Every structure is written in C-alpha cells, then in structure tokens.
PDB file of C-alpha atoms in Angstrom:
ATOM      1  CA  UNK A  20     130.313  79.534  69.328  1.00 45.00           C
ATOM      2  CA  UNK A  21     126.492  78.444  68.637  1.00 43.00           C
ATOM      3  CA  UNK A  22     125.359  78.814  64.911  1.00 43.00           C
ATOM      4  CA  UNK A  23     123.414  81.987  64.030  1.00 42.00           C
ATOM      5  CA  UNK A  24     119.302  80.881  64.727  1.00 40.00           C
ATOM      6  CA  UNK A  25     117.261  82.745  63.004  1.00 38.00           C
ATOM      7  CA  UNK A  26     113.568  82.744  63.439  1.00 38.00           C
ATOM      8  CA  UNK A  27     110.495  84.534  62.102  1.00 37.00           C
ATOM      9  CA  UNK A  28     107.132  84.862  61.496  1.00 37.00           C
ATOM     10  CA  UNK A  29     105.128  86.306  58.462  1.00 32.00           C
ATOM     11  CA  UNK A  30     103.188  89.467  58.903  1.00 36.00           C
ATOM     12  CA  UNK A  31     103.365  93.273  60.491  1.00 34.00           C
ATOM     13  CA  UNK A  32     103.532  92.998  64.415  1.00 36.00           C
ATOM     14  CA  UNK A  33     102.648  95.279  66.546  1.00 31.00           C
ATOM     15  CA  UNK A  34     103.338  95.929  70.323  1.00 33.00           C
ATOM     16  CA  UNK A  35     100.064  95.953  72.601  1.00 32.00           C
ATOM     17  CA  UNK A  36      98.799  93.153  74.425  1.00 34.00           C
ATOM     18  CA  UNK A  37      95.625  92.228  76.220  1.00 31.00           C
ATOM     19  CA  UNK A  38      94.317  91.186  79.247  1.00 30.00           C
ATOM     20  CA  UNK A  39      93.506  87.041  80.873  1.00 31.00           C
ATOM     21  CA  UNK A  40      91.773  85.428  84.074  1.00 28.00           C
ATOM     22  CA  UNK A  41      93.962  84.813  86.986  1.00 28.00           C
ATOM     23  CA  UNK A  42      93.060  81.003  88.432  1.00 28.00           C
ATOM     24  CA  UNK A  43      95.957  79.336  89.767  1.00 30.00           C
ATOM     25  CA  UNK A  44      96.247  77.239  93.079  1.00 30.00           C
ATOM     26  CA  UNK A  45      98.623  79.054  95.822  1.00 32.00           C
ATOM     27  CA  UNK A  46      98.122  82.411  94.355  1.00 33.00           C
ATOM     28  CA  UNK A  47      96.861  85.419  96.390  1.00 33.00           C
ATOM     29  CA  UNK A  48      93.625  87.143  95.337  1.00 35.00           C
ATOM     30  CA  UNK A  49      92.540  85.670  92.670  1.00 40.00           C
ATOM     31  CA  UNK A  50      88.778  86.304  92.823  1.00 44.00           C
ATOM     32  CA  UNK A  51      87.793  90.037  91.348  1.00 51.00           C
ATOM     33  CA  UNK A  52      89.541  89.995  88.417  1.00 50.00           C
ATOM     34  CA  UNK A  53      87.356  92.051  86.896  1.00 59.00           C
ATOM     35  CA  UNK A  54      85.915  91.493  83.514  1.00 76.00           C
ATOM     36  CA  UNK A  55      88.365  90.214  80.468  1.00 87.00           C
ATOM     37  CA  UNK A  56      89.871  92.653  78.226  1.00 95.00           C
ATOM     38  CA  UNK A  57      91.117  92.915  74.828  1.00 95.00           C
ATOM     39  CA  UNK A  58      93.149  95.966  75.284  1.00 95.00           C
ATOM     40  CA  UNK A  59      96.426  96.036  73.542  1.00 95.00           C
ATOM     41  CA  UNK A  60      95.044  93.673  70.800  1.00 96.00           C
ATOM     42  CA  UNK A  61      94.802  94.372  66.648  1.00 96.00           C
ATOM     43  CA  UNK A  62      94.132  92.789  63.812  1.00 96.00           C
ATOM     44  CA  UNK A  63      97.123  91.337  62.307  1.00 96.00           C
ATOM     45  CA  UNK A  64      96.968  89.254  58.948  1.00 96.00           C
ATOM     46  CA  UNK A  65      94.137  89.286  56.813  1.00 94.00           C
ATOM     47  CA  UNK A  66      91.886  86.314  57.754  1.00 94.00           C
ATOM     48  CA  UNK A  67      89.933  84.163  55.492  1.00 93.00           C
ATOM     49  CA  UNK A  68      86.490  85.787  55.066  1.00 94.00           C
ATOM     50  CA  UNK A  69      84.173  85.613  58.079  1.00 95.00           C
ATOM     51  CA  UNK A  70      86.909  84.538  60.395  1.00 95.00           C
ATOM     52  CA  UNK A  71      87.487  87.048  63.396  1.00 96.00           C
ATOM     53  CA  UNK A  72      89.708  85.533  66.019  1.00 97.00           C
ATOM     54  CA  UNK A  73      90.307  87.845  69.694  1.00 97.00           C
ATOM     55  CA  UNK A  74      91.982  87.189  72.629  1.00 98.00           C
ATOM     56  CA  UNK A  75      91.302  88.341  76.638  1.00 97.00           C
ATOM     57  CA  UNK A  76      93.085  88.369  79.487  1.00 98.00           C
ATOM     58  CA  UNK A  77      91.962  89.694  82.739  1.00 97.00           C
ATOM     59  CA  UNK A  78      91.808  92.936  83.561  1.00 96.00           C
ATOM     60  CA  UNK A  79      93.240  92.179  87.050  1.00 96.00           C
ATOM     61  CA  UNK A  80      96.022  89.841  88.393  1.00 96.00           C
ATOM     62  CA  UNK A  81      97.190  89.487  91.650  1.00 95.00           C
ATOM     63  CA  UNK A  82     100.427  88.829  93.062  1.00 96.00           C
ATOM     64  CA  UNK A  83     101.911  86.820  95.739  1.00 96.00           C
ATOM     65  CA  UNK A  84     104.661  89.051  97.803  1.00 94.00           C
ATOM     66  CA  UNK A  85     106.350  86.287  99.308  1.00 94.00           C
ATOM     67  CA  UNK A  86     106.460  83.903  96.410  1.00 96.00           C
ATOM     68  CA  UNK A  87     105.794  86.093  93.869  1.00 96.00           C
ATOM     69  CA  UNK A  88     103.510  83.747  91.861  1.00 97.00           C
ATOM     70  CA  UNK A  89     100.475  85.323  90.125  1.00 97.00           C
ATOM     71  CA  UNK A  90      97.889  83.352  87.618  1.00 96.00           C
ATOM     72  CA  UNK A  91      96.677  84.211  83.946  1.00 97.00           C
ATOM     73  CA  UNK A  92      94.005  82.830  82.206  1.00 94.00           C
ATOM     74  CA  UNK A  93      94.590  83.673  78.207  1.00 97.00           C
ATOM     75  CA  UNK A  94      91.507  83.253  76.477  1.00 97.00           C
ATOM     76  CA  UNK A  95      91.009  83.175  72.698  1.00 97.00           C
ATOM     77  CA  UNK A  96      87.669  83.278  71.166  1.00 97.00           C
ATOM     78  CA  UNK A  97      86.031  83.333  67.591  1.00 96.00           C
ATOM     79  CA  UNK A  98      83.941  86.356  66.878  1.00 95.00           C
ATOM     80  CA  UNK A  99      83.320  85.415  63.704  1.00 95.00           C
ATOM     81  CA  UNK A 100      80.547  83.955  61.372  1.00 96.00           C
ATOM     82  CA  UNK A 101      82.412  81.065  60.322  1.00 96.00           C
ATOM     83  CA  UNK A 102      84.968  78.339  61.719  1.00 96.00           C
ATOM     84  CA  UNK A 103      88.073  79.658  62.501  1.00 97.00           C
ATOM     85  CA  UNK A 104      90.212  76.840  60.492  1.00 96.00           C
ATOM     86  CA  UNK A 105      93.396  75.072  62.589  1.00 97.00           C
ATOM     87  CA  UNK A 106      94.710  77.749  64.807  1.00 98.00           C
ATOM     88  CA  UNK A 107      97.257  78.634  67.522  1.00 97.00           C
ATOM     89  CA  UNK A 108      97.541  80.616  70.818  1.00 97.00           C
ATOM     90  CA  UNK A 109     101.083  82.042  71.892  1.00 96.00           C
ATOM     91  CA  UNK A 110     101.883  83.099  75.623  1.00 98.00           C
ATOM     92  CA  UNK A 111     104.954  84.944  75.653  1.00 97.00           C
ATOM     93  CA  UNK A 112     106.624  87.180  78.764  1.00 98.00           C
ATOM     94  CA  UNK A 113     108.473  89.887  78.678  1.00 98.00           C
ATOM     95  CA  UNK A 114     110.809  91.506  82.005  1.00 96.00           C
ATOM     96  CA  UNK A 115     109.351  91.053  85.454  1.00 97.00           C
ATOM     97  CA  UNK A 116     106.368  89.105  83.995  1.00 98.00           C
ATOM     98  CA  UNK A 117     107.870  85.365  83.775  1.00 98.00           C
ATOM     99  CA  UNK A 118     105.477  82.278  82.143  1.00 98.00           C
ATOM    100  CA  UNK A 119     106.117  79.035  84.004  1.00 98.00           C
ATOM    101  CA  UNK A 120     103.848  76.865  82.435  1.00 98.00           C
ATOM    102  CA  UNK A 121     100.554  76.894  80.403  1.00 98.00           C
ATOM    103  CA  UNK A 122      98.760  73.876  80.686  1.00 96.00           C
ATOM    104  CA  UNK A 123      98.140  72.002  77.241  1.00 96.00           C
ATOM    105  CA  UNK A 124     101.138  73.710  75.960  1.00 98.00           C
ATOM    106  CA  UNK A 125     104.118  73.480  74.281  1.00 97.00           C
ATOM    107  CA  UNK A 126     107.507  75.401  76.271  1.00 97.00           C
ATOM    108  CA  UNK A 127     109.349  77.168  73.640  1.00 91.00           C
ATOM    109  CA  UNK A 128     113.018  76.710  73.701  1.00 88.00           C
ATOM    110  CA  UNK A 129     115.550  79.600  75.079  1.00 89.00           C
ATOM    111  CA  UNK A 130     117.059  80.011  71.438  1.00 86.00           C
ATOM    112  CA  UNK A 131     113.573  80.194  70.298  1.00 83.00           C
ATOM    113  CA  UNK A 132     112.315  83.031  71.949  1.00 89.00           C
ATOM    114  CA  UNK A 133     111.115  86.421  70.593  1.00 86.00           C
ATOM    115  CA  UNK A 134     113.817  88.953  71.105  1.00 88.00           C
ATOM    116  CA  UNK A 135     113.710  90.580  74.565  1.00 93.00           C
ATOM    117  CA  UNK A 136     111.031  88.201  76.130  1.00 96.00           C
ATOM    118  CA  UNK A 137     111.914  85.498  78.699  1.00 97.00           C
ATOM    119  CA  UNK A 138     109.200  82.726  78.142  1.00 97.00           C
ATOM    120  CA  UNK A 139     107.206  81.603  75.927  1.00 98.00           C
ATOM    121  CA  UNK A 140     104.700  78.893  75.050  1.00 98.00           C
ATOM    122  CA  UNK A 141     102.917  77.411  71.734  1.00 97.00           C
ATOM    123  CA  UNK A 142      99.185  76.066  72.492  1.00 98.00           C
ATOM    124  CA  UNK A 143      97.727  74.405  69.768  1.00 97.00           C
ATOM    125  CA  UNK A 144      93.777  75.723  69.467  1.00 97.00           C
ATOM    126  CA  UNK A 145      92.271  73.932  66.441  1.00 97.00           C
ATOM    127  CA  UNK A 146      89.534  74.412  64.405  1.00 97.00           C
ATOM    128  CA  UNK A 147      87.091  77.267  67.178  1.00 97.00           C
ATOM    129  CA  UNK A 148      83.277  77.052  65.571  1.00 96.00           C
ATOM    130  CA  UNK A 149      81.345  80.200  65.548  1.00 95.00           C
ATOM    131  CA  UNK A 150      80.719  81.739  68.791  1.00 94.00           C
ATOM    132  CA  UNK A 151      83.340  79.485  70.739  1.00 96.00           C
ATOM    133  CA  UNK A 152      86.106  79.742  72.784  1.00 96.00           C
ATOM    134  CA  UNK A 153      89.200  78.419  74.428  1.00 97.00           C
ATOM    135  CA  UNK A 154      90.788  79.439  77.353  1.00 96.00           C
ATOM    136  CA  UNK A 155      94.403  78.135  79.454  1.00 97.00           C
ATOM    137  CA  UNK A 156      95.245  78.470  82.625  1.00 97.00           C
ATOM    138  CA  UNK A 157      98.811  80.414  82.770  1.00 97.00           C
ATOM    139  CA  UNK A 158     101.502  79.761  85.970  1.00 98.00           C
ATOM    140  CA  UNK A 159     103.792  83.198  86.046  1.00 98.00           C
ATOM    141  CA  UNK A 160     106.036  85.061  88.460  1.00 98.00           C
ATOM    142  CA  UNK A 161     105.774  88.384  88.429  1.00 97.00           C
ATOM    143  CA  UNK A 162     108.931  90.347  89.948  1.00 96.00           C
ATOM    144  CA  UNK A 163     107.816  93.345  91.708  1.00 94.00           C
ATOM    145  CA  UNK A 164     110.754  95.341  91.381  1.00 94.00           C
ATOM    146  CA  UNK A 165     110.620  95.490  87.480  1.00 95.00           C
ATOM    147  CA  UNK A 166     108.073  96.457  84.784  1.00 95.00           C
ATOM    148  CA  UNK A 167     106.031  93.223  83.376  1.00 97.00           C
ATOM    149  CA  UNK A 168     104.670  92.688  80.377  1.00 97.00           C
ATOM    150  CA  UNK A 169     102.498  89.645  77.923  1.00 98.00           C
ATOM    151  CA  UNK A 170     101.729  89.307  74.776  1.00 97.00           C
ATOM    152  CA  UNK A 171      99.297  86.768  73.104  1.00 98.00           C
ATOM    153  CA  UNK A 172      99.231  86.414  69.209  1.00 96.00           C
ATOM    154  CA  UNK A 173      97.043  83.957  67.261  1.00 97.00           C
ATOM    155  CA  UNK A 174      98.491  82.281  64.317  1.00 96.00           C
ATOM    156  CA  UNK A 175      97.620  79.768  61.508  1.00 96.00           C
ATOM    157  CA  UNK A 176      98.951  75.734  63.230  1.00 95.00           C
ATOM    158  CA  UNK A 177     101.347  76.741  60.619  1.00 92.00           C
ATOM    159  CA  UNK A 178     102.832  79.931  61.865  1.00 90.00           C
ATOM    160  CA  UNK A 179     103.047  81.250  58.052  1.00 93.00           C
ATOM    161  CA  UNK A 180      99.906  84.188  59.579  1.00 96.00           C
ATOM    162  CA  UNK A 181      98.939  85.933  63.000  1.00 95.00           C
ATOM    163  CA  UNK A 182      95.300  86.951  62.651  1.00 97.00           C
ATOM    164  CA  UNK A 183      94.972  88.511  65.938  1.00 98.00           C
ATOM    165  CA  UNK A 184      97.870  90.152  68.473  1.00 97.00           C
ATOM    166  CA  UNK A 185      97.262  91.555  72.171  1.00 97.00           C
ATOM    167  CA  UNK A 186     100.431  92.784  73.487  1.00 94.00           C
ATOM    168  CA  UNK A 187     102.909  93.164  74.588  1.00 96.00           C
ATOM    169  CA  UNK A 188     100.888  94.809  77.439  1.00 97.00           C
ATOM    170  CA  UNK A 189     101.711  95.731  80.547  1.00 97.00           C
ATOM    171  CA  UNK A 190     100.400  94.886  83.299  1.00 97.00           C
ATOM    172  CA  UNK A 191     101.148  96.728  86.788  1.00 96.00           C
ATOM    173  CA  UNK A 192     100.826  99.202  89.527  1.00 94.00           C
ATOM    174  CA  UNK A 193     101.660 102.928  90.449  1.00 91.00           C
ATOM    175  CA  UNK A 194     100.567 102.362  94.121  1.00 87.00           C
ATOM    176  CA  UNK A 195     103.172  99.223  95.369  1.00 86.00           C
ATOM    177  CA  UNK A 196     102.312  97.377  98.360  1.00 82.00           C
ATOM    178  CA  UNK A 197     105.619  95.618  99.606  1.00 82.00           C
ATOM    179  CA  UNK A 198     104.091  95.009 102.983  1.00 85.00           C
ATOM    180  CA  UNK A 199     100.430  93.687 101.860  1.00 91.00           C
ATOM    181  CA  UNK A 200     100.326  90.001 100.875  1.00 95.00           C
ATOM    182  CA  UNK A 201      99.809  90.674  97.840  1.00 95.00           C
ATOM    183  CA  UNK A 202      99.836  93.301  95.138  1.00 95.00           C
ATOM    184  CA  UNK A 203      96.922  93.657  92.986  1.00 95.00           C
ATOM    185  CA  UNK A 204      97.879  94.836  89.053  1.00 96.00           C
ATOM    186  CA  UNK A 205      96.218  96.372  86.357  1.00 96.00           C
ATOM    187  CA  UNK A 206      95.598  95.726  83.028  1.00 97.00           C
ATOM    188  CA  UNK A 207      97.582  98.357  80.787  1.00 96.00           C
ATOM    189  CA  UNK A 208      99.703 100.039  83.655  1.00 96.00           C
ATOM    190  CA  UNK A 209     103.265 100.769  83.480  1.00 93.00           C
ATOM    191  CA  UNK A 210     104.119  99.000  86.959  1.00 94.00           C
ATOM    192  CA  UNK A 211     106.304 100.984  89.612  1.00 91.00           C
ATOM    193  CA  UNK A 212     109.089  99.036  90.645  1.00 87.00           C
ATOM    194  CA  UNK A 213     109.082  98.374  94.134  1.00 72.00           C
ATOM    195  CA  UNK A 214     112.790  98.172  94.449  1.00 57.00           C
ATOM    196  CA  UNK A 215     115.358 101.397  95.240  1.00 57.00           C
ATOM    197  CA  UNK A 216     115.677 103.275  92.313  1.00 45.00           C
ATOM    198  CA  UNK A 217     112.889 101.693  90.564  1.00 40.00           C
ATOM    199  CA  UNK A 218     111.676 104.960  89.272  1.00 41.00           C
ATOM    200  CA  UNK A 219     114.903 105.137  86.718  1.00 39.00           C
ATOM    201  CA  UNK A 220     113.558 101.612  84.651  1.00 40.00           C
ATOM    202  CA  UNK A 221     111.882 102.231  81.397  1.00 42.00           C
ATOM    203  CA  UNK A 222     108.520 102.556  80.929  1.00 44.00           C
ATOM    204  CA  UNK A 223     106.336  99.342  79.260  1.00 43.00           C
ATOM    205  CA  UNK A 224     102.947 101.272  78.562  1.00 44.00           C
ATOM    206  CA  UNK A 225     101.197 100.507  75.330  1.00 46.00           C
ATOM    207  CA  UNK A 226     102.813 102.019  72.627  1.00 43.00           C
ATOM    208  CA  UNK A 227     106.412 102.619  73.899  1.00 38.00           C
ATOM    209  CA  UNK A 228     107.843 100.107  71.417  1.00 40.00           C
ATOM    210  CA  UNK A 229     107.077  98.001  68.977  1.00 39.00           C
ATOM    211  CA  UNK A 230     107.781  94.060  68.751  1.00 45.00           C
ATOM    212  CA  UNK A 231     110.916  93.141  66.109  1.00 45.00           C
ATOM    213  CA  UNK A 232     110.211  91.211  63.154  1.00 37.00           C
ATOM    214  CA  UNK A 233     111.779  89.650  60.468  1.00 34.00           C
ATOM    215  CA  UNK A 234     110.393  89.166  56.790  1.00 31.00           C
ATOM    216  CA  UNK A 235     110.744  85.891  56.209  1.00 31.00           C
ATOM    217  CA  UNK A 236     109.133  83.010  58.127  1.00 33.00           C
ATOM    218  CA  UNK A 237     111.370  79.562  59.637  1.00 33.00           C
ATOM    219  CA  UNK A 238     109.574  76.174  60.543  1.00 33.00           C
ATOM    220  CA  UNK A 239     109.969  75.975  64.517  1.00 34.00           C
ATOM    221  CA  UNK A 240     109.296  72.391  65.296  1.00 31.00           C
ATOM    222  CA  UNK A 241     109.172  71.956  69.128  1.00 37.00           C
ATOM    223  CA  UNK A 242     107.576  68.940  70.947  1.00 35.00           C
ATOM    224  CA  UNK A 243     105.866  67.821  67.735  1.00 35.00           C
ATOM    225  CA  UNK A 244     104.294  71.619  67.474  1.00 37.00           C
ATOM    226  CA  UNK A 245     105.361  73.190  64.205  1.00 36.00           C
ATOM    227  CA  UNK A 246     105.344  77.034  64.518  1.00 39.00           C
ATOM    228  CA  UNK A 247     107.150  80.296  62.989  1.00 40.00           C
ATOM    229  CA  UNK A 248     108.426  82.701  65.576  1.00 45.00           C
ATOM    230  CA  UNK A 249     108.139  86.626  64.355  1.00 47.00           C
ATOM    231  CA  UNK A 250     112.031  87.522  66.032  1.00 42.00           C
ATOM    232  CA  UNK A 251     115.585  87.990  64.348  1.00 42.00           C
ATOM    233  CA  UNK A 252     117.245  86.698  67.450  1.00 44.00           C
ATOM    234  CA  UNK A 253     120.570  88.113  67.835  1.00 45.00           C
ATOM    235  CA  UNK A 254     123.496  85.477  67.738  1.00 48.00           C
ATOM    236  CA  UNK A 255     125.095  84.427  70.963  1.00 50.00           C
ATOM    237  CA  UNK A 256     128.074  83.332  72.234  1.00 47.00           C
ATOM    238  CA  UNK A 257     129.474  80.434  74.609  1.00 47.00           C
ATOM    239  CA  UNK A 258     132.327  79.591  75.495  1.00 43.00           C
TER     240      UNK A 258
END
C-alpha cells in the first residue's frame, strides 16, 4: 500500500485556461499561430498592490498525425505597475493533451500531480519588472482521439498564493483531419475525437468543471523547487 499524499495549494481555483505559442522542432505547422490569448484565465489570489501577473498561450497549435507531437509556448507577463516579487509558472495537462518537457523546468512527480491531469511542470519565473515577460517553450503530444486540455497558474516561489489561473482550457477541433499531416486546433474548442465513437467522450469546454482543491497548503519540494500543489489526490494502491 503507498501512504495517503496529500497535496494542496492555498486559494479558490477555477477551471479555464488560456492560450501559448507553438515553436518546437519536428512539429507540423507551427507558423500562424495566431495572436496569444488569455482566454480561460482569472484572477486568483489577491496580489500585493500594483502587481498584475497574466498568462498567454497561442491561440493555435498544430498537430503532428503521425507522431502526434504539437508545441506550446506558455507565456507569463507582468501587467502591472510594479515588480511582480519571486514568482512561478505551472504547465499542467489534462486527457489527450500530454506535457513532455518544458525547458527550464522542473517535472512534477506522478504522486504529485493535480487530480485528473497527466503532466505537469514547476518553472521558476522570479522577480518580472514592469512591463516584462517570460515565455517557455512546451514539448506535448496531443492524442487525437480524445479531448485535450492545459492549464497554467501563477503562484508565489512559495506556492502559499496563485495570482493568476488560465485553464484548464481546451484546446481542439470540430472538423478532424485524420488524413492531413497535421491537424490544426483551436484555442477554447471542445476537440472531436477522431477515433470510433468519439462523439460519446465528455465534453472539456470552458466551464464544464471546475479544478479540485483542498484548503490547506503542503510544501512540494521537487528538484530543489519548493511548491504547493492545489489537489487532494486520491490514495492509491500497489501491490
């Protein structure tokens, strides 16, 4: 039997995610992107007075058909009048949508991960001056024949507040290509499975559920990166 891990981080979190920049090697498509978006994203935590801290992702991704590798480029910027003190970016997947890496980052470990999501990693930021921003360059599979989704809070280094949450979003199509090389996504679209009987999975739009969260917060120390994680996890079993 493994012990009971239970994990959380402070704060109210929400379920709607936002958009980042596709711009990894051996991809298909990924020029027009379009423009970044902040759909999905709110205002978590209150932050220290003249701190406003936002996240983007792209408002297109594109991928492969035969390797099904796509590229996501999560960017998180300060809006706000003053520094943004020592922050962090999270990049966490949910179903079809799978993280493989984000460069400068920090995997998080299986029995760390939010309830119901697959990957996830911890980027450490740091202090963003007014008007500044930081983006990462995001490795994922995406498989076709399920719903995908993202998410992307920002957090004190010290997990203990998320300022800023996008997701999760979905990203997806209603118009699969199977036969193209690749399948270009959208930005806040419940994806339509390409598979038989794709029709029957459950929908991921913005809105259709809400993240779980606990109400109390647990040092997560992974890599030398010291976070909180906003999940109950459920326990689990071995034999």
């Amino acid at each position: 039997m493994r012990s009971r891990h239970t994990t959380t981080i402070t704060g109210s979190l929400l379920a709607a995610c936002f958009s980042a920049v596709v711009i990894l090697s051996g991809t298909a498509a990924a020029d027009d992107q379009g423009p970044g978006s902040g759909k999905g994203g709110k205002a978590m935590d209150k932050a220290p007075a003249g701190v406003k801290v936002t996240t983007l992702l792209p408002s297109k991704i594109s991928v492969d058909n035969s390797t099904r590798k796509t590229a996501i480029t999560a960017t998180v910027k300060n809006e706000g009048t003053k520094e943004s003190g020592d922050i962090r970016l999270l990049v966490v997947g949910f179903d079809g949508l799978k993280v493989k890496n984000v460069k400068g980052c920090t995997a998080m470990g299986e029995k760390d991960l939010p309830d119901g999501s697959n990957s996830g990693f911890v980027c450490s930021v740091g202090n963003l001056a007014m008007g500044k921003s930081k983006s990462y360059a995001v490795d994922a599979t995406f498989d076709l024949g399920k719903t995908g989704k993202i998410c992307l809070p920002v957090q004190t280094s010290d997990g203990k507040k998320t300022y800023w949450q996008q997701g999760p979003v979905p990203f997806g199509t209603t118009n699969p290509s199977p036969d193209a090389p690749a399948t270009p996504l959208l930005l806040g679209t419940d994806n339509k499975p390409v598979a038989p009987g794709g029709d029957s999975l459950p929908k991921t739009g913005p809105g259709s559920s809400v993240l779980p969260f606990g109400a109390a917060g647990a040092a997560l120390i992974s890599a030398g990166a010291v976070g909180m994680w906003w999940v109950r996890r459920r326990p689990r079993q071995e034999a």
